[in-house]
Amino acid sequence: MGWPLAVSAALMERSRGSLYRALTALAAGHLVAMAAILFPFTALLFLAEWQREIQIGAACLLIGLGIYLLVNRRHPRFLARVPPSRLALWSFLSAMAHGAGLMLVPIYLGICRTVETDAGHAAASDLMAGNAGLAVLVAAAHTMAMTLSGGLLAVGVHRWLGLRFLSRSWFNLDMVWASSLLMVGTISLAIAH
């Protein structure tokens, strides 16, 4: 969701280089946010007997955040003009608030293991449980995919579509995000019981 801020930075400073600096700051903030969530969970691998309780807690956290986002529909207006110097902080806080690292925790803790776990989740779980270095690679791959997809959108809108396109076609994805958090939390909670 940070790519509009990258476009805004480029438009405010009237420089294409500002777009790429903004994307770099957004990627850094996102990566640090995931690291802040994933690495403390590394220690939890030693507490494997608490897996069910952790899963229930994480599911409740996702459900709570989803409900909060559905109830509180106002998007803070001050977020529309984040100065380029604060984009890394914005990206960190946004990724923390939207659960960017939390979505990887069930895989990291092996919670996704069921009798019929698909090969992708099973491989990711085995890799991440191996050591913290692989967790870094997973976080880096996720950040790279987020930055590349958001970057392509930002470059496309900035270069070809412009501000008029954004003002006429922008829609709020908070409802979709809140609903997905509720769904994942509910499914995880159902599996834990």
mmCIF file with all atom_site columns, C-alpha atoms in Angstrom:
data_model
loop_
_atom_site.group_PDB
_atom_site.id
_atom_site.type_symbol
_atom_site.label_atom_id
_atom_site.label_alt_id
_atom_site.label_comp_id
_atom_site.label_asym_id
_atom_site.label_entity_id
_atom_site.label_seq_id
_atom_site.pdbx_PDB_ins_code
_atom_site.Cartn_x
_atom_site.Cartn_y
_atom_site.Cartn_z
_atom_site.occupancy
_atom_site.B_iso_or_equiv
_atom_site.pdbx_formal_charge
_atom_site.auth_seq_id
_atom_site.auth_comp_id
_atom_site.auth_asym_id
_atom_site.auth_atom_id
_atom_site.pdbx_PDB_model_num
ATOM 1   C CA . MET A 1 1   ? 0.000   0.000   0.000   1.00 0.00 ? 1   MET A CA 1
ATOM 2   C CA . GLY A 1 2   ? 2.999   2.331   0.086   1.00 0.00 ? 2   GLY A CA 1
ATOM 3   C CA . TRP A 1 3   ? 3.375   2.864   -3.642  1.00 0.00 ? 3   TRP A CA 1
ATOM 4   C CA . PRO A 1 4   ? 1.012   5.892   -3.700  1.00 0.00 ? 4   PRO A CA 1
ATOM 5   C CA . LEU A 1 5   ? 3.351   7.553   -1.194  1.00 0.00 ? 5   LEU A CA 1
ATOM 6   C CA . ALA A 1 6   ? 6.259   6.930   -3.555  1.00 0.00 ? 6   ALA A CA 1
ATOM 7   C CA . VAL A 1 7   ? 4.297   8.594   -6.345  1.00 0.00 ? 7   VAL A CA 1
ATOM 8   C CA . SER A 1 8   ? 3.451   11.457  -3.982  1.00 0.00 ? 8   SER A CA 1
ATOM 9   C CA . ALA A 1 9   ? 7.114   11.898  -3.039  1.00 0.00 ? 9   ALA A CA 1
ATOM 10  C CA . ALA A 1 10  ? 8.100   12.069  -6.707  1.00 0.00 ? 10  ALA A CA 1
ATOM 11  C CA . LEU A 1 11  ? 5.332   14.558  -7.467  1.00 0.00 ? 11  LEU A CA 1
ATOM 12  C CA . MET A 1 12  ? 6.092   16.725  -4.397  1.00 0.00 ? 12  MET A CA 1
ATOM 13  C CA . GLU A 1 13  ? 9.803   16.903  -5.186  1.00 0.00 ? 13  GLU A CA 1
ATOM 14  C CA . ARG A 1 14  ? 9.304   16.867  -8.977  1.00 0.00 ? 14  ARG A CA 1
ATOM 15  C CA . SER A 1 15  ? 11.985  14.240  -9.340  1.00 0.00 ? 15  SER A CA 1
ATOM 16  C CA . ARG A 1 16  ? 11.891  10.692  -10.634 1.00 0.00 ? 16  ARG A CA 1
ATOM 17  C CA . GLY A 1 17  ? 14.807  9.900   -8.294  1.00 0.00 ? 17  GLY A CA 1
ATOM 18  C CA . SER A 1 18  ? 12.521  10.686  -5.347  1.00 0.00 ? 18  SER A CA 1
ATOM 19  C CA . LEU A 1 19  ? 10.258  7.844   -6.455  1.00 0.00 ? 19  LEU A CA 1
ATOM 20  C CA . TYR A 1 20  ? 13.088  5.313   -6.201  1.00 0.00 ? 20  TYR A CA 1
ATOM 21  C CA . ARG A 1 21  ? 14.380  6.735   -2.897  1.00 0.00 ? 21  ARG A CA 1
ATOM 22  C CA . ALA A 1 22  ? 10.849  6.484   -1.529  1.00 0.00 ? 22  ALA A CA 1
ATOM 23  C CA . LEU A 1 23  ? 10.509  2.870   -2.691  1.00 0.00 ? 23  LEU A CA 1
ATOM 24  C CA . THR A 1 24  ? 13.821  2.044   -1.007  1.00 0.00 ? 24  THR A CA 1
ATOM 25  C CA . ALA A 1 25  ? 12.666  3.644   2.256   1.00 0.00 ? 25  ALA A CA 1
ATOM 26  C CA . LEU A 1 26  ? 9.358   1.770   2.077   1.00 0.00 ? 26  LEU A CA 1
ATOM 27  C CA . ALA A 1 27  ? 11.154  -1.544  1.504   1.00 0.00 ? 27  ALA A CA 1
ATOM 28  C CA . ALA A 1 28  ? 13.509  -0.914  4.442   1.00 0.00 ? 28  ALA A CA 1
ATOM 29  C CA . GLY A 1 29  ? 10.662  -0.110  6.813   1.00 0.00 ? 29  GLY A CA 1
ATOM 30  C CA . HIS A 1 30  ? 8.690   -3.164  5.684   1.00 0.00 ? 30  HIS A CA 1
ATOM 31  C CA . LEU A 1 31  ? 11.679  -5.482  6.119   1.00 0.00 ? 31  LEU A CA 1
ATOM 32  C CA . VAL A 1 32  ? 12.442  -4.174  9.624   1.00 0.00 ? 32  VAL A CA 1
ATOM 33  C CA . ALA A 1 33  ? 8.777   -4.609  10.610  1.00 0.00 ? 33  ALA A CA 1
ATOM 34  C CA . MET A 1 34  ? 8.799   -8.248  9.536   1.00 0.00 ? 34  MET A CA 1
ATOM 35  C CA . ALA A 1 35  ? 12.091  -8.847  11.310  1.00 0.00 ? 35  ALA A CA 1
ATOM 36  C CA . ALA A 1 36  ? 10.673  -7.330  14.497  1.00 0.00 ? 36  ALA A CA 1
ATOM 37  C CA . ILE A 1 37  ? 7.855   -9.876  14.376  1.00 0.00 ? 37  ILE A CA 1
ATOM 38  C CA . LEU A 1 38  ? 9.656   -12.959 13.060  1.00 0.00 ? 38  LEU A CA 1
ATOM 39  C CA . PHE A 1 39  ? 12.861  -12.969 15.084  1.00 0.00 ? 39  PHE A CA 1
ATOM 40  C CA . PRO A 1 40  ? 11.263  -12.959 18.542  1.00 0.00 ? 40  PRO A CA 1
ATOM 41  C CA . PHE A 1 41  ? 9.315   -16.003 17.412  1.00 0.00 ? 41  PHE A CA 1
ATOM 42  C CA . THR A 1 42  ? 12.610  -17.785 16.807  1.00 0.00 ? 42  THR A CA 1
ATOM 43  C CA . ALA A 1 43  ? 12.941  -18.096 20.570  1.00 0.00 ? 43  ALA A CA 1
ATOM 44  C CA . LEU A 1 44  ? 9.480   -19.616 20.725  1.00 0.00 ? 44  LEU A CA 1
ATOM 45  C CA . LEU A 1 45  ? 10.652  -22.681 18.836  1.00 0.00 ? 45  LEU A CA 1
ATOM 46  C CA . PHE A 1 46  ? 12.130  -23.814 22.139  1.00 0.00 ? 46  PHE A CA 1
ATOM 47  C CA . LEU A 1 47  ? 8.655   -23.618 23.657  1.00 0.00 ? 47  LEU A CA 1
ATOM 48  C CA . ALA A 1 48  ? 7.064   -26.100 21.284  1.00 0.00 ? 48  ALA A CA 1
ATOM 49  C CA . GLU A 1 49  ? 4.723   -27.399 23.980  1.00 0.00 ? 49  GLU A CA 1
ATOM 50  C CA . TRP A 1 50  ? 2.974   -23.992 23.889  1.00 0.00 ? 50  TRP A CA 1
ATOM 51  C CA . GLN A 1 51  ? 2.234   -24.221 20.164  1.00 0.00 ? 51  GLN A CA 1
ATOM 52  C CA . ARG A 1 52  ? -1.551  -24.507 20.577  1.00 0.00 ? 52  ARG A CA 1
ATOM 53  C CA . GLU A 1 53  ? -1.718  -21.541 22.955  1.00 0.00 ? 53  GLU A CA 1
ATOM 54  C CA . ILE A 1 54  ? 0.456   -19.445 20.640  1.00 0.00 ? 54  ILE A CA 1
ATOM 55  C CA . GLN A 1 55  ? -1.768  -20.326 17.689  1.00 0.00 ? 55  GLN A CA 1
ATOM 56  C CA . ILE A 1 56  ? -4.885  -19.342 19.617  1.00 0.00 ? 56  ILE A CA 1
ATOM 57  C CA . GLY A 1 57  ? -3.261  -16.074 20.717  1.00 0.00 ? 57  GLY A CA 1
ATOM 58  C CA . ALA A 1 58  ? -2.128  -15.222 17.189  1.00 0.00 ? 58  ALA A CA 1
ATOM 59  C CA . ALA A 1 59  ? -5.577  -16.077 15.810  1.00 0.00 ? 59  ALA A CA 1
ATOM 60  C CA . CYS A 1 60  ? -7.247  -13.848 18.413  1.00 0.00 ? 60  CYS A CA 1
ATOM 61  C CA . LEU A 1 61  ? -4.816  -11.055 17.593  1.00 0.00 ? 61  LEU A CA 1
ATOM 62  C CA . LEU A 1 62  ? -5.676  -11.303 13.882  1.00 0.00 ? 62  LEU A CA 1
ATOM 63  C CA . ILE A 1 63  ? -9.399  -11.394 14.621  1.00 0.00 ? 63  ILE A CA 1
ATOM 64  C CA . GLY A 1 64  ? -9.087  -8.405  16.969  1.00 0.00 ? 64  GLY A CA 1
ATOM 65  C CA . LEU A 1 65  ? -7.157  -6.385  14.403  1.00 0.00 ? 65  LEU A CA 1
ATOM 66  C CA . GLY A 1 66  ? -9.657  -7.307  11.692  1.00 0.00 ? 66  GLY A CA 1
ATOM 67  C CA . ILE A 1 67  ? -12.596 -6.218  13.862  1.00 0.00 ? 67  ILE A CA 1
ATOM 68  C CA . TYR A 1 68  ? -10.824 -2.980  14.764  1.00 0.00 ? 68  TYR A CA 1
ATOM 69  C CA . LEU A 1 69  ? -10.220 -2.194  11.092  1.00 0.00 ? 69  LEU A CA 1
ATOM 70  C CA . LEU A 1 70  ? -13.848 -2.960  10.208  1.00 0.00 ? 70  LEU A CA 1
ATOM 71  C CA . VAL A 1 71  ? -15.225 -0.819  13.042  1.00 0.00 ? 71  VAL A CA 1
ATOM 72  C CA . ASN A 1 72  ? -12.771 2.055   12.631  1.00 0.00 ? 72  ASN A CA 1
ATOM 73  C CA . ARG A 1 73  ? -13.303 2.853   8.955   1.00 0.00 ? 73  ARG A CA 1
ATOM 74  C CA . ARG A 1 74  ? -11.718 6.289   8.992   1.00 0.00 ? 74  ARG A CA 1
ATOM 75  C CA . HIS A 1 75  ? -8.364  6.307   7.318   1.00 0.00 ? 75  HIS A CA 1
ATOM 76  C CA . PRO A 1 76  ? -6.140  8.891   9.003   1.00 0.00 ? 76  PRO A CA 1
ATOM 77  C CA . ARG A 1 77  ? -5.812  11.911  6.705   1.00 0.00 ? 77  ARG A CA 1
ATOM 78  C CA . PHE A 1 78  ? -2.322  12.758  7.930   1.00 0.00 ? 78  PHE A CA 1
ATOM 79  C CA . LEU A 1 79  ? -1.095  9.590   6.208   1.00 0.00 ? 79  LEU A CA 1
ATOM 80  C CA . ALA A 1 80  ? -1.876  11.120  2.808   1.00 0.00 ? 80  ALA A CA 1
ATOM 81  C CA . ARG A 1 81  ? 1.185   13.390  2.978   1.00 0.00 ? 81  ARG A CA 1
ATOM 82  C CA . VAL A 1 82  ? 4.049   11.478  4.512   1.00 0.00 ? 82  VAL A CA 1
ATOM 83  C CA . PRO A 1 83  ? 7.285   13.361  3.801   1.00 0.00 ? 83  PRO A CA 1
ATOM 84  C CA . PRO A 1 84  ? 9.927   11.301  1.986   1.00 0.00 ? 84  PRO A CA 1
ATOM 85  C CA . SER A 1 85  ? 12.234  11.593  5.018   1.00 0.00 ? 85  SER A CA 1
ATOM 86  C CA . ARG A 1 86  ? 9.754   9.582   7.102   1.00 0.00 ? 86  ARG A CA 1
ATOM 87  C CA . LEU A 1 87  ? 8.758   6.852   4.651   1.00 0.00 ? 87  LEU A CA 1
ATOM 88  C CA . ALA A 1 88  ? 10.879  4.133   6.297   1.00 0.00 ? 88  ALA A CA 1
ATOM 89  C CA . LEU A 1 89  ? 9.197   4.843   9.648   1.00 0.00 ? 89  LEU A CA 1
ATOM 90  C CA . TRP A 1 90  ? 5.770   4.902   7.967   1.00 0.00 ? 90  TRP A CA 1
ATOM 91  C CA . SER A 1 91  ? 6.507   1.603   6.221   1.00 0.00 ? 91  SER A CA 1
ATOM 92  C CA . PHE A 1 92  ? 7.641   0.001   9.492   1.00 0.00 ? 92  PHE A CA 1
ATOM 93  C CA . LEU A 1 93  ? 4.564   1.163   11.415  1.00 0.00 ? 93  LEU A CA 1
ATOM 94  C CA . SER A 1 94  ? 2.197   0.270   8.593   1.00 0.00 ? 94  SER A CA 1
ATOM 95  C CA . ALA A 1 95  ? 3.663   -3.206  8.160   1.00 0.00 ? 95  ALA A CA 1
ATOM 96  C CA . MET A 1 96  ? 3.463   -3.776  11.926  1.00 0.00 ? 96  MET A CA 1
ATOM 97  C CA . ALA A 1 97  ? -0.138  -2.554  12.076  1.00 0.00 ? 97  ALA A CA 1
ATOM 98  C CA . HIS A 1 98  ? -1.230  -4.599  9.068   1.00 0.00 ? 98  HIS A CA 1
ATOM 99  C CA . GLY A 1 99  ? 0.490   -7.760  10.255  1.00 0.00 ? 99  GLY A CA 1
ATOM 100 C CA . ALA A 1 100 ? 3.079   -8.212  7.492   1.00 0.00 ? 100 ALA A CA 1
ATOM 101 C CA . GLY A 1 101 ? 5.267   -10.361 9.730   1.00 0.00 ? 101 GLY A CA 1
ATOM 102 C CA . LEU A 1 102 ? 2.329   -12.071 11.423  1.00 0.00 ? 102 LEU A CA 1
ATOM 103 C CA . MET A 1 103 ? 1.263   -13.727 8.200   1.00 0.00 ? 103 MET A CA 1
ATOM 104 C CA . LEU A 1 104 ? 4.576   -15.595 8.106   1.00 0.00 ? 104 LEU A CA 1
ATOM 105 C CA . VAL A 1 105 ? 4.508   -16.683 11.776  1.00 0.00 ? 105 VAL A CA 1
ATOM 106 C CA . PRO A 1 106 ? 2.178   -19.701 11.304  1.00 0.00 ? 106 PRO A CA 1
ATOM 107 C CA . ILE A 1 107 ? 4.545   -21.097 8.673   1.00 0.00 ? 107 ILE A CA 1
ATOM 108 C CA . TYR A 1 108 ? 7.594   -20.250 10.780  1.00 0.00 ? 108 TYR A CA 1
ATOM 109 C CA . LEU A 1 109 ? 6.216   -22.015 13.833  1.00 0.00 ? 109 LEU A CA 1
ATOM 110 C CA . GLY A 1 110 ? 5.081   -25.034 11.834  1.00 0.00 ? 110 GLY A CA 1
ATOM 111 C CA . ILE A 1 111 ? 1.439   -24.348 12.676  1.00 0.00 ? 111 ILE A CA 1
ATOM 112 C CA . CYS A 1 112 ? 0.477   -24.964 9.046   1.00 0.00 ? 112 CYS A CA 1
ATOM 113 C CA . ARG A 1 113 ? 1.459   -28.598 9.344   1.00 0.00 ? 113 ARG A CA 1
ATOM 114 C CA . THR A 1 114 ? -1.545  -30.817 8.878   1.00 0.00 ? 114 THR A CA 1
ATOM 115 C CA . VAL A 1 115 ? -1.975  -34.222 7.353   1.00 0.00 ? 115 VAL A CA 1
ATOM 116 C CA . GLU A 1 116 ? -2.627  -32.603 3.969   1.00 0.00 ? 116 GLU A CA 1
ATOM 117 C CA . THR A 1 117 ? -0.158  -29.700 4.025   1.00 0.00 ? 117 THR A CA 1
ATOM 118 C CA . ASP A 1 118 ? 0.690   -28.646 0.499   1.00 0.00 ? 118 ASP A CA 1
ATOM 119 C CA . ALA A 1 119 ? 4.291   -28.961 -0.634  1.00 0.00 ? 119 ALA A CA 1
ATOM 120 C CA . GLY A 1 120 ? 4.954   -25.195 -0.634  1.00 0.00 ? 120 GLY A CA 1
ATOM 121 C CA . HIS A 1 121 ? 3.911   -24.651 2.978   1.00 0.00 ? 121 HIS A CA 1
ATOM 122 C CA . ALA A 1 122 ? 5.691   -27.822 4.079   1.00 0.00 ? 122 ALA A CA 1
ATOM 123 C CA . ALA A 1 123 ? 8.929   -26.746 2.382   1.00 0.00 ? 123 ALA A CA 1
ATOM 124 C CA . ALA A 1 124 ? 8.717   -23.215 3.810   1.00 0.00 ? 124 ALA A CA 1
ATOM 125 C CA . SER A 1 125 ? 8.049   -24.589 7.282   1.00 0.00 ? 125 SER A CA 1
ATOM 126 C CA . ASP A 1 126 ? 11.007  -26.992 7.096   1.00 0.00 ? 126 ASP A CA 1
ATOM 127 C CA . LEU A 1 127 ? 13.330  -24.277 5.825   1.00 0.00 ? 127 LEU A CA 1
ATOM 128 C CA . MET A 1 128 ? 12.278  -21.683 8.381   1.00 0.00 ? 128 MET A CA 1
ATOM 129 C CA . ALA A 1 129 ? 12.448  -24.100 11.306  1.00 0.00 ? 129 ALA A CA 1
ATOM 130 C CA . GLY A 1 130 ? 16.033  -24.949 10.341  1.00 0.00 ? 130 GLY A CA 1
ATOM 131 C CA . ASN A 1 131 ? 17.619  -21.680 11.494  1.00 0.00 ? 131 ASN A CA 1
ATOM 132 C CA . ALA A 1 132 ? 17.172  -17.944 11.776  1.00 0.00 ? 132 ALA A CA 1
ATOM 133 C CA . GLY A 1 133 ? 19.232  -17.291 8.634   1.00 0.00 ? 133 GLY A CA 1
ATOM 134 C CA . LEU A 1 134 ? 16.557  -18.877 6.509   1.00 0.00 ? 134 LEU A CA 1
ATOM 135 C CA . ALA A 1 135 ? 13.942  -16.735 8.230   1.00 0.00 ? 135 ALA A CA 1
ATOM 136 C CA . VAL A 1 136 ? 15.969  -13.736 7.041   1.00 0.00 ? 136 VAL A CA 1
ATOM 137 C CA . LEU A 1 137 ? 15.815  -15.076 3.485   1.00 0.00 ? 137 LEU A CA 1
ATOM 138 C CA . VAL A 1 138 ? 12.036  -15.546 3.716   1.00 0.00 ? 138 VAL A CA 1
ATOM 139 C CA . ALA A 1 139 ? 11.594  -11.988 5.041   1.00 0.00 ? 139 ALA A CA 1
ATOM 140 C CA . ALA A 1 140 ? 13.905  -10.629 2.332   1.00 0.00 ? 140 ALA A CA 1
ATOM 141 C CA . ALA A 1 141 ? 12.061  -12.542 -0.418  1.00 0.00 ? 141 ALA A CA 1
ATOM 142 C CA . HIS A 1 142 ? 8.726   -11.231 0.858   1.00 0.00 ? 142 HIS A CA 1
ATOM 143 C CA . THR A 1 143 ? 10.060  -7.668  0.996   1.00 0.00 ? 143 THR A CA 1
ATOM 144 C CA . MET A 1 144 ? 11.508  -7.985  -2.502  1.00 0.00 ? 144 MET A CA 1
ATOM 145 C CA . ALA A 1 145 ? 8.170   -9.208  -3.899  1.00 0.00 ? 145 ALA A CA 1
ATOM 146 C CA . MET A 1 146 ? 6.288   -6.407  -2.101  1.00 0.00 ? 146 MET A CA 1
ATOM 147 C CA . THR A 1 147 ? 8.746   -3.767  -3.315  1.00 0.00 ? 147 THR A CA 1
ATOM 148 C CA . LEU A 1 148 ? 8.776   -5.037  -6.899  1.00 0.00 ? 148 LEU A CA 1
ATOM 149 C CA . SER A 1 149 ? 4.983   -5.196  -7.226  1.00 0.00 ? 149 SER A CA 1
ATOM 150 C CA . GLY A 1 150 ? 4.439   -1.858  -5.467  1.00 0.00 ? 150 GLY A CA 1
ATOM 151 C CA . GLY A 1 151 ? 7.320   -0.324  -7.388  1.00 0.00 ? 151 GLY A CA 1
ATOM 152 C CA . LEU A 1 152 ? 5.859   -1.364  -10.733 1.00 0.00 ? 152 LEU A CA 1
ATOM 153 C CA . LEU A 1 153 ? 2.533   0.209   -9.760  1.00 0.00 ? 153 LEU A CA 1
ATOM 154 C CA . ALA A 1 154 ? 4.248   3.402   -8.553  1.00 0.00 ? 154 ALA A CA 1
ATOM 155 C CA . VAL A 1 155 ? 6.384   3.763   -11.682 1.00 0.00 ? 155 VAL A CA 1
ATOM 156 C CA . GLY A 1 156 ? 3.395   3.060   -13.935 1.00 0.00 ? 156 GLY A CA 1
ATOM 157 C CA . VAL A 1 157 ? 1.129   5.557   -12.211 1.00 0.00 ? 157 VAL A CA 1
ATOM 158 C CA . HIS A 1 158 ? 3.848   8.213   -11.949 1.00 0.00 ? 158 HIS A CA 1
ATOM 159 C CA . ARG A 1 159 ? 5.099   7.859   -15.504 1.00 0.00 ? 159 ARG A CA 1
ATOM 160 C CA . TRP A 1 160 ? 1.941   7.141   -17.498 1.00 0.00 ? 160 TRP A CA 1
ATOM 161 C CA . LEU A 1 161 ? -1.262  7.657   -15.539 1.00 0.00 ? 161 LEU A CA 1
ATOM 162 C CA . GLY A 1 162 ? -0.529  10.590  -13.213 1.00 0.00 ? 162 GLY A CA 1
ATOM 163 C CA . LEU A 1 163 ? -2.286  12.247  -10.317 1.00 0.00 ? 163 LEU A CA 1
ATOM 164 C CA . ARG A 1 164 ? -5.639  12.587  -12.066 1.00 0.00 ? 164 ARG A CA 1
ATOM 165 C CA . PHE A 1 165 ? -5.869  8.790   -12.343 1.00 0.00 ? 165 PHE A CA 1
ATOM 166 C CA . LEU A 1 166 ? -5.184  8.386   -8.616  1.00 0.00 ? 166 LEU A CA 1
ATOM 167 C CA . SER A 1 167 ? -7.739  10.983  -7.563  1.00 0.00 ? 167 SER A CA 1
ATOM 168 C CA . ARG A 1 168 ? -10.482 9.467   -9.728  1.00 0.00 ? 168 ARG A CA 1
ATOM 169 C CA . SER A 1 169 ? -9.834  5.759   -9.285  1.00 0.00 ? 169 SER A CA 1
ATOM 170 C CA . TRP A 1 170 ? -8.513  5.374   -5.732  1.00 0.00 ? 170 TRP A CA 1
ATOM 171 C CA . PHE A 1 171 ? -10.387 2.964   -3.506  1.00 0.00 ? 171 PHE A CA 1
ATOM 172 C CA . ASN A 1 172 ? -9.761  1.945   0.078   1.00 0.00 ? 172 ASN A CA 1
ATOM 173 C CA . LEU A 1 173 ? -8.497  -1.610  0.580   1.00 0.00 ? 173 LEU A CA 1
ATOM 174 C CA . ASP A 1 174 ? -8.912  -1.517  4.364   1.00 0.00 ? 174 ASP A CA 1
ATOM 175 C CA . MET A 1 175 ? -12.171 -3.507  4.189   1.00 0.00 ? 175 MET A CA 1
ATOM 176 C CA . VAL A 1 176 ? -10.547 -6.223  2.100   1.00 0.00 ? 176 VAL A CA 1
ATOM 177 C CA . TRP A 1 177 ? -7.549  -6.306  4.449   1.00 0.00 ? 177 TRP A CA 1
ATOM 178 C CA . ALA A 1 178 ? -9.734  -6.411  7.590   1.00 0.00 ? 178 ALA A CA 1
ATOM 179 C CA . SER A 1 179 ? -11.875 -9.198  6.136   1.00 0.00 ? 179 SER A CA 1
ATOM 180 C CA . SER A 1 180 ? -8.820  -11.268 5.228   1.00 0.00 ? 180 SER A CA 1
ATOM 181 C CA . LEU A 1 181 ? -7.426  -10.872 8.764   1.00 0.00 ? 181 LEU A CA 1
ATOM 182 C CA . LEU A 1 182 ? -10.757 -12.006 10.207  1.00 0.00 ? 182 LEU A CA 1
ATOM 183 C CA . MET A 1 183 ? -10.906 -14.984 7.859   1.00 0.00 ? 183 MET A CA 1
ATOM 184 C CA . VAL A 1 184 ? -7.335  -16.150 8.528   1.00 0.00 ? 184 VAL A CA 1
ATOM 185 C CA . GLY A 1 185 ? -7.727  -15.654 12.285  1.00 0.00 ? 185 GLY A CA 1
ATOM 186 C CA . THR A 1 186 ? -11.005 -17.570 12.354  1.00 0.00 ? 186 THR A CA 1
ATOM 187 C CA . ILE A 1 187 ? -9.621  -20.459 10.304  1.00 0.00 ? 187 ILE A CA 1
ATOM 188 C CA . SER A 1 188 ? -6.513  -20.610 12.495  1.00 0.00 ? 188 SER A CA 1
ATOM 189 C CA . LEU A 1 189 ? -8.643  -20.563 15.650  1.00 0.00 ? 189 LEU A CA 1
ATOM 190 C CA . ALA A 1 190 ? -10.880 -23.341 14.286  1.00 0.00 ? 190 ALA A CA 1
ATOM 191 C CA . ILE A 1 191 ? -7.846  -25.493 13.471  1.00 0.00 ? 191 ILE A CA 1
ATOM 192 C CA . ALA A 1 192 ? -6.399  -24.932 16.969  1.00 0.00 ? 192 ALA A CA 1
ATOM 193 C CA . HIS A 1 193 ? -9.477  -26.416 18.626  1.00 0.00 ? 193 HIS A CA 1
#
